[in-house]
Short mmCIF file of C-alpha atoms and ligand atoms in Angstrom, two decimals:
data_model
loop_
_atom_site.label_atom_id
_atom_site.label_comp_id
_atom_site.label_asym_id
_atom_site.label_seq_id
_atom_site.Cartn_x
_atom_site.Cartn_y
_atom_site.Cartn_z
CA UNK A 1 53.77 145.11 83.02
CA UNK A 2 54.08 149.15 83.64
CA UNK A 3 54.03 152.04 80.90
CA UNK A 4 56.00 154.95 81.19
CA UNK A 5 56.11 158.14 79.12
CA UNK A 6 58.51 160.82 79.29
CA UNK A 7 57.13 163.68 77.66
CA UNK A 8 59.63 166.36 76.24
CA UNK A 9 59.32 169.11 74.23
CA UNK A 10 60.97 167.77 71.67
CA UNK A 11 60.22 163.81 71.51
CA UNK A 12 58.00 161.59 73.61
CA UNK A 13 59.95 158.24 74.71
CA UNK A 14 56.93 156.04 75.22
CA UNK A 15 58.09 152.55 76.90
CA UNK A 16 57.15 149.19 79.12
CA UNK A 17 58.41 147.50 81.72
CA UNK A 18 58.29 146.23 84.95
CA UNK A 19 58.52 147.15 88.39
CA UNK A 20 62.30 147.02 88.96
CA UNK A 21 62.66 149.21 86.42
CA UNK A 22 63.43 146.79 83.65
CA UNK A 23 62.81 148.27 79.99
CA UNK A 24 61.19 145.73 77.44
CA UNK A 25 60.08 147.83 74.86
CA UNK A 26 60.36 151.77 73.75
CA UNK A 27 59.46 154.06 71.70
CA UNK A 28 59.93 157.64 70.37
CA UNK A 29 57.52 159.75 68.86
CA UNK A 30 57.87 163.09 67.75
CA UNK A 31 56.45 165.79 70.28
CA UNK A 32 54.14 168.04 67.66
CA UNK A 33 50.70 168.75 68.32
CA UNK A 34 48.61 166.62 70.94
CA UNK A 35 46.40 165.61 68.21
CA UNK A 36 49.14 164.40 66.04
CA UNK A 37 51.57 162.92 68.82
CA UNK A 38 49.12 161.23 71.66
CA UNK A 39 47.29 159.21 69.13
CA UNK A 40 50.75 157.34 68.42
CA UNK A 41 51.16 157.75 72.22
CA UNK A 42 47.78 155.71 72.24
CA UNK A 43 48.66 153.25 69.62
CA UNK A 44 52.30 152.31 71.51
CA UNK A 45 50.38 151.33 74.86
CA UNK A 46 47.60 149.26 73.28
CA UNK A 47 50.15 146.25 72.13
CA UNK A 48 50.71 145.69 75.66
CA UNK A 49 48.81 144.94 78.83
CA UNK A 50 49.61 147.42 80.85
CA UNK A 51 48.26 147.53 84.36
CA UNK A 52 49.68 151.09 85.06
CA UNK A 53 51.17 153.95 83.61
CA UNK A 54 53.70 156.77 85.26
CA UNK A 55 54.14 160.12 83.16
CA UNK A 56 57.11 162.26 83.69
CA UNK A 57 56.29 165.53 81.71
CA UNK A 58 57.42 168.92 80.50
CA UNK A 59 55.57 171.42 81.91
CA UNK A 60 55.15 173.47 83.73
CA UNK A 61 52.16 170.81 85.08
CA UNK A 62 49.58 170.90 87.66
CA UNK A 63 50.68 168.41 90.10
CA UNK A 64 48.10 168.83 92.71
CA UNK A 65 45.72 166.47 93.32
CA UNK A 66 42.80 168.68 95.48
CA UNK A 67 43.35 171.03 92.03
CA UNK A 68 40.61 170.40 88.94
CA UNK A 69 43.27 170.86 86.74
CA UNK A 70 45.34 167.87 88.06
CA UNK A 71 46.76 166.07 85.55
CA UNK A 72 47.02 169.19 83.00
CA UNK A 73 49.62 170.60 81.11
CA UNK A 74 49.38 174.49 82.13
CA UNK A 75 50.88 177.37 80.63
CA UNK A 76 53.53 175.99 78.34
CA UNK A 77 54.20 178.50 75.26
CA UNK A 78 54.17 175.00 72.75
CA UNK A 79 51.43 175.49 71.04
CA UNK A 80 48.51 172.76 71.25
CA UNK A 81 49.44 171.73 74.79
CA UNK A 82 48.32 174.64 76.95
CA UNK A 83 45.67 173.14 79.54
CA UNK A 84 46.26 169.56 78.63
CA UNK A 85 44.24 167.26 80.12
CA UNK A 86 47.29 164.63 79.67
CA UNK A 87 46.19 162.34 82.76
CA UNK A 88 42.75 162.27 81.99
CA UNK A 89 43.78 161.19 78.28
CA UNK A 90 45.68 158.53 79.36
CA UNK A 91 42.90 157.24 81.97
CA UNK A 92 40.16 157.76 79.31
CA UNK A 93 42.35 155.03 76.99
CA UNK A 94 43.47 152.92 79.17
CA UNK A 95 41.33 152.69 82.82
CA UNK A 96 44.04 152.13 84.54
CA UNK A 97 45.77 154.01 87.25
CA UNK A 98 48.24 156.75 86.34
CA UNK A 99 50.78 158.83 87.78
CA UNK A 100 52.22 161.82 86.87
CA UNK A 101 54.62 164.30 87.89
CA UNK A 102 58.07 166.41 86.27
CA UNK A 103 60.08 164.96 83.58
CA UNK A 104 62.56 166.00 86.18
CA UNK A 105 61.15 164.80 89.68
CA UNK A 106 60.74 161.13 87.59
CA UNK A 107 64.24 161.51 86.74
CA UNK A 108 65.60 162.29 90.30
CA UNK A 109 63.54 159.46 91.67
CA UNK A 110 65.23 157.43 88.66
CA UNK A 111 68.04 158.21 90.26
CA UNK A 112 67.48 157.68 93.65
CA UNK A 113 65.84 154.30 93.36
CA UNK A 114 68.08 152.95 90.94
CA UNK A 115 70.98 155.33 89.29
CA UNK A 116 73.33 157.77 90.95
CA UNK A 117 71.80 158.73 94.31
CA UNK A 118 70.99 154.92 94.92
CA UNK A 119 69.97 154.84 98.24
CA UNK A 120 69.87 158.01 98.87
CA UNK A 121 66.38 159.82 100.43
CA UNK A 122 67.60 163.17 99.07
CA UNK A 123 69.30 164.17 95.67
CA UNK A 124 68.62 166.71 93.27
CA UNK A 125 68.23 165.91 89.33
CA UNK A 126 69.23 169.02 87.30
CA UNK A 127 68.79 168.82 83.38
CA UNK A 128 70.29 171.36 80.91
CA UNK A 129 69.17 170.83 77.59
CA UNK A 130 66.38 172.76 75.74
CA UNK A 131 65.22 174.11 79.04
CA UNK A 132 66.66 173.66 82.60
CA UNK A 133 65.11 172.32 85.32
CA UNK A 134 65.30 170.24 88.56
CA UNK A 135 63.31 167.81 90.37
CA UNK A 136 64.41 167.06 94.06
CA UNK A 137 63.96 164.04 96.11
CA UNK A 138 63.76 165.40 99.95
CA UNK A 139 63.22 163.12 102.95
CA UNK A 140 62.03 160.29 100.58
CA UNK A 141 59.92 161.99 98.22
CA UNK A 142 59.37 163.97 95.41
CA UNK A 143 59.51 167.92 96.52
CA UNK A 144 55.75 169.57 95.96
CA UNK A 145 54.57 172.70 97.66
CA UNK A 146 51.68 175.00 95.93
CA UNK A 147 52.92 173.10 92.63
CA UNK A 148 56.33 171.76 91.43
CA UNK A 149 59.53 173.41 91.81
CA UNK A 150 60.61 175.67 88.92
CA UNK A 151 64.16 175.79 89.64
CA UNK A 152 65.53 176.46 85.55
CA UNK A 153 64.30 180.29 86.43
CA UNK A 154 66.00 181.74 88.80
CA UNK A 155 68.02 184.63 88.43
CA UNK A 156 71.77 184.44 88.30
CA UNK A 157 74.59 187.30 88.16
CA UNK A 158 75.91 188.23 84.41
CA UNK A 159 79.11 187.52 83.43
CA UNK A 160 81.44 189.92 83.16
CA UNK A 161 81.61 189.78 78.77
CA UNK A 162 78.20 188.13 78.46
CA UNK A 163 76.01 190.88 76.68
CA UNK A 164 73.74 188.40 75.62
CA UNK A 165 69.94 189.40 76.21
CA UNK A 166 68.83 185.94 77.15
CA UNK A 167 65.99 183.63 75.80
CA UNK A 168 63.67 182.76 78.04
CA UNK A 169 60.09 184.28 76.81
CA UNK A 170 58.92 185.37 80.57
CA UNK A 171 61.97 186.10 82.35
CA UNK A 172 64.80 187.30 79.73
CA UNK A 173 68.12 186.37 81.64
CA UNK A 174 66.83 183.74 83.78
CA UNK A 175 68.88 180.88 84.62
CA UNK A 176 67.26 178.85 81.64
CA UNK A 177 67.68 182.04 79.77
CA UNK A 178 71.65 182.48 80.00
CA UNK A 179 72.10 178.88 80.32
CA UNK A 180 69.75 176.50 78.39
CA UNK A 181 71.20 174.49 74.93
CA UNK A 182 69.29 177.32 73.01
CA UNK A 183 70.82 180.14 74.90
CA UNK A 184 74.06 178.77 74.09
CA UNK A 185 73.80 178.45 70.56
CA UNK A 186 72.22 181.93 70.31
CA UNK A 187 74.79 183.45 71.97
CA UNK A 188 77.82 181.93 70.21
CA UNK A 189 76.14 181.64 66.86
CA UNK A 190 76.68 177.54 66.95
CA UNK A 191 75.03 174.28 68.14
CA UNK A 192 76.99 173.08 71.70
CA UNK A 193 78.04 170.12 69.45
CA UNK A 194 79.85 172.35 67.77
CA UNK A 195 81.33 174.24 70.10
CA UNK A 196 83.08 171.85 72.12
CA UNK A 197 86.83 173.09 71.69
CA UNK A 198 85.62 176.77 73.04
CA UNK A 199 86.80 176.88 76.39
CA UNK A 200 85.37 180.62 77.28
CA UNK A 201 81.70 178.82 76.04
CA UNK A 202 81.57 176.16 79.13
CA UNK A 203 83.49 178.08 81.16
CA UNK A 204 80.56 180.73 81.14
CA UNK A 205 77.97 177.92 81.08
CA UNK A 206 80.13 176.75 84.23
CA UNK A 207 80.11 180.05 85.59
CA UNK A 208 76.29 180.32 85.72
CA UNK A 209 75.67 176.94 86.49
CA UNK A 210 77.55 177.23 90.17
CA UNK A 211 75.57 180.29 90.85
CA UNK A 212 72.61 177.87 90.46
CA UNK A 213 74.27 175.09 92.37
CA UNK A 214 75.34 177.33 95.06
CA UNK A 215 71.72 178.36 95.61
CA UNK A 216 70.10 174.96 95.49
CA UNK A 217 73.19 173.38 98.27
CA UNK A 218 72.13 176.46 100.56
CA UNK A 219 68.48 175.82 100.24
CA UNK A 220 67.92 172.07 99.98
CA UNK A 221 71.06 170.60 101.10
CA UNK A 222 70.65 168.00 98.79
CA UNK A 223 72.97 164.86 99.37
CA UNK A 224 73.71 164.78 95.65
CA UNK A 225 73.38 166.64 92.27
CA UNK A 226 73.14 164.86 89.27
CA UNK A 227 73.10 166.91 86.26
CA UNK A 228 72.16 165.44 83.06
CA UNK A 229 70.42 166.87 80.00
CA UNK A 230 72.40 167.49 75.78
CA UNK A 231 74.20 170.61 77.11
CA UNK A 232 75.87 168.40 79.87
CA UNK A 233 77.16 165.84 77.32
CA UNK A 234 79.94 168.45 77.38
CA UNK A 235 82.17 166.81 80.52
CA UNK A 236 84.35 169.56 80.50
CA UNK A 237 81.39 171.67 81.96
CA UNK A 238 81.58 169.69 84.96
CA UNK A 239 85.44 171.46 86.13
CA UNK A 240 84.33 174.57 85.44
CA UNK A 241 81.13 174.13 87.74
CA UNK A 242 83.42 172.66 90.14
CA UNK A 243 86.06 175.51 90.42
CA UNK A 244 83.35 178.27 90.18
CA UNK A 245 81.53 176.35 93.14
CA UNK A 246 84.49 176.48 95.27
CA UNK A 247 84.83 180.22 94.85
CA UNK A 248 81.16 180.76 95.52
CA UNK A 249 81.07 178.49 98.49
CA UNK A 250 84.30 179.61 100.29
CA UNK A 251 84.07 176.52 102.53
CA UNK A 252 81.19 178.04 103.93
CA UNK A 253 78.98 174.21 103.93
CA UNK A 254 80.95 171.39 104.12
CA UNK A 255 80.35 169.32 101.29
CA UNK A 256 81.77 165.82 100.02
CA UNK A 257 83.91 166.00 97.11
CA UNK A 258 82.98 167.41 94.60
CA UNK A 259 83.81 165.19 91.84
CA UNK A 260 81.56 162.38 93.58
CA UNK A 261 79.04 165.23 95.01
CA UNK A 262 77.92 166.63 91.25
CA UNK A 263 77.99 163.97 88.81
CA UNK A 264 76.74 162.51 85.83
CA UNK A 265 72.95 160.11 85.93
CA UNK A 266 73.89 156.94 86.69
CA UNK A 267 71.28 155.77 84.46
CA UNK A 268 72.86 158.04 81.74
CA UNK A 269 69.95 159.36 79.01
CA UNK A 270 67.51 157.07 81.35
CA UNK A 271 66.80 158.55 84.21
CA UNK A 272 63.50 160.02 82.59
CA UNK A 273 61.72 156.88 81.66
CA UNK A 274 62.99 154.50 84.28
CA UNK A 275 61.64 157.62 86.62
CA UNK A 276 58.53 157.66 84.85
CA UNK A 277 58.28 153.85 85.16
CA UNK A 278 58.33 154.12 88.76
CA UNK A 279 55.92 156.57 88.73
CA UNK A 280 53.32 153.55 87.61
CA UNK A 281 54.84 151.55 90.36
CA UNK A 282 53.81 154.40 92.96
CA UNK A 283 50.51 154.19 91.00
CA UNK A 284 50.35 150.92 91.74
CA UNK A 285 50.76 150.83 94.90
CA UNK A 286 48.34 153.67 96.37
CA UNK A 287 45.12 151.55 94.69
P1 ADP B 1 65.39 168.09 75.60
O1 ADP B 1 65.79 169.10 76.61
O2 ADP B 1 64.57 168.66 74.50
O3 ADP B 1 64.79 166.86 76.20
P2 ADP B 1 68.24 167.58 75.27
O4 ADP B 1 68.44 167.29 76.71
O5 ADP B 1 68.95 166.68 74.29
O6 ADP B 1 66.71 167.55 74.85
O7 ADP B 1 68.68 169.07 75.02
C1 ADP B 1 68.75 169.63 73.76
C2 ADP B 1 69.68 170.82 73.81
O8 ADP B 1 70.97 170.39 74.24
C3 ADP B 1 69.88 171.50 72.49
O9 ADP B 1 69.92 172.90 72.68
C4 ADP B 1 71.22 170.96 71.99
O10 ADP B 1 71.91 171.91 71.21
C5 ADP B 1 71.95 170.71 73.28
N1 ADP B 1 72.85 169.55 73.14
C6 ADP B 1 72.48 168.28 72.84
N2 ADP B 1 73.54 167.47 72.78
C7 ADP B 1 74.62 168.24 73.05
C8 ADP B 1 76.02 167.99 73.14
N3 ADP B 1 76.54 166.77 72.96
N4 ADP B 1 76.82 169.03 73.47
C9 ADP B 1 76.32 170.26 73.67
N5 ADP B 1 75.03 170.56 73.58
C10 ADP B 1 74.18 169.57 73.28
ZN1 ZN B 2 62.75 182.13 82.92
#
């Protein structure tokens, strides 16, 4: 039996099961402070005997294993859970072996082992919910240089009628800034939930999306996109992405089409924990 935790800034999904990626049990837990949230963490994990667990977490993280502060939560702006020793928790609980990486690298290697991308040695896994972010799966594995990818933050052009300052608290109009579920609602005034009849809403979000896409296809060539995350509950997003691509692209790179090239986690709200799952596997397997 494995343990997997996807940690998100909003909820923790705490879960077991085994190594093809089988859920048996889950849990949720409320992401507060680590005082209040990994005790429950904790208490989830000790009714089973688990033998490993994988961690897919916000961050940003520290990913690097020559680093002494491997295993940490770094500088996130939630407060408790700057410099997080979150590994070394979870080893000091359990002795077991633990891995750990992005919410979003466990989700594209969800994805590629057993959702969407199945198969595939290279996809990307984009999510677009409170934040954005990607985790990419190149050659076979999980894309780490210095650290982890922060691909949420780059900077995109403005629309034309978007005066909107932008919410991300280091960069402004960032990607994540313009783009993210909070953006959105700041901007228009309303939850995405309850904005889904407003064309000119995901045809912007579509509009800065492809500017994203379009940078990721010319520097990864990734053989797939998968874009999950609340904001891309809205389907409609997907055309707009698709016709703003087009533009952007101008047959440039030949890609397949689009329709089966950006598309939905096959694992639907998943991808995370069954990532994170296989994350213990990995764990696993390097003892
Ligand atoms: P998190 O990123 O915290 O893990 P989500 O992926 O659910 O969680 O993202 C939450 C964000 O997505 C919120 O800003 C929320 O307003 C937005 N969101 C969630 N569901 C929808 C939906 N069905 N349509 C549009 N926006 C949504
Ligand atoms: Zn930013």
């Amino acid at each position: 039996m494995l343990g997997a935790i996807e940690a998100g800034g909003t909820k923790f999904v705490c879960a077991v099961g085994d190594e093809t990626g089988e859920i048996f049990a889950r849990e949720q837990i409320p992401t507060t402070i680590p005082e209040e949230t990994i005790p429950k963490v904790i208490e989830f994990f000790r009714q089973y005997p688990v033998k490993a667990i994988g961690i897919g977490s916000f961050g940003p993280v520290d990913v690097n294993r020559e680093s002494p502060a491997y295993g940490f939560i770094t500088s996130t702006p939630k407060p408790g859970w700057k410099n997080y020793p979150f590994v070394q928790t979870m080893k000091e609980a359990f002795a077991v072996p633990v891995g750990f990486n992005t919410d979003v690298n466990a989700a594209a290697l969800g994805e590629a082992t057993l959702g969407a991308a199945k198969g595939l040695d290279s996809c990307l896994y984009i999510t677009v919910g409170t934040g954005i972010g990607a985790g990419a799966l190149v050659q076979g594995q999980l894309l780490q240089g210095l650290s982890h990818p922060e691909m949420g933050h780059i900077l995109v052009r403005r629309h034309p009628e978007d005066d909107y300052q932008g919410k991300c608290p280091y960069h402004s109009d960032c990607l994540e800034g313009l783009a993210a579920g909070p953006a959105i609602e700041a901007r228009w005034g309303a939850k995405g939930i309850d904005l889904v009849d407003r064309f000119e809403v995901w045809d912007m979000e579509g509009y800065y999306l492809a500017q994203a896409l379009m940078q990721y296809v010319l520097i990864l060539s990734p053989k797939m996109i998968i874009l999950g995350g609340g904001v891309m509950h809205q389907k409609q997003v997907f055309d707009c992405i698709y016709n703003y691509l087009k533009k952007l692209l101008n047959d440039y790179v030949t890609l397949p089409e689009l329709e089966n090239y950006i598309v939905s986690p096959g694992l639907g709200d998943n991808a995370g924990i069954t990532g994170a799952l296989l994350l213990a596997r990995q764990a696993v397997n390097e003892l």
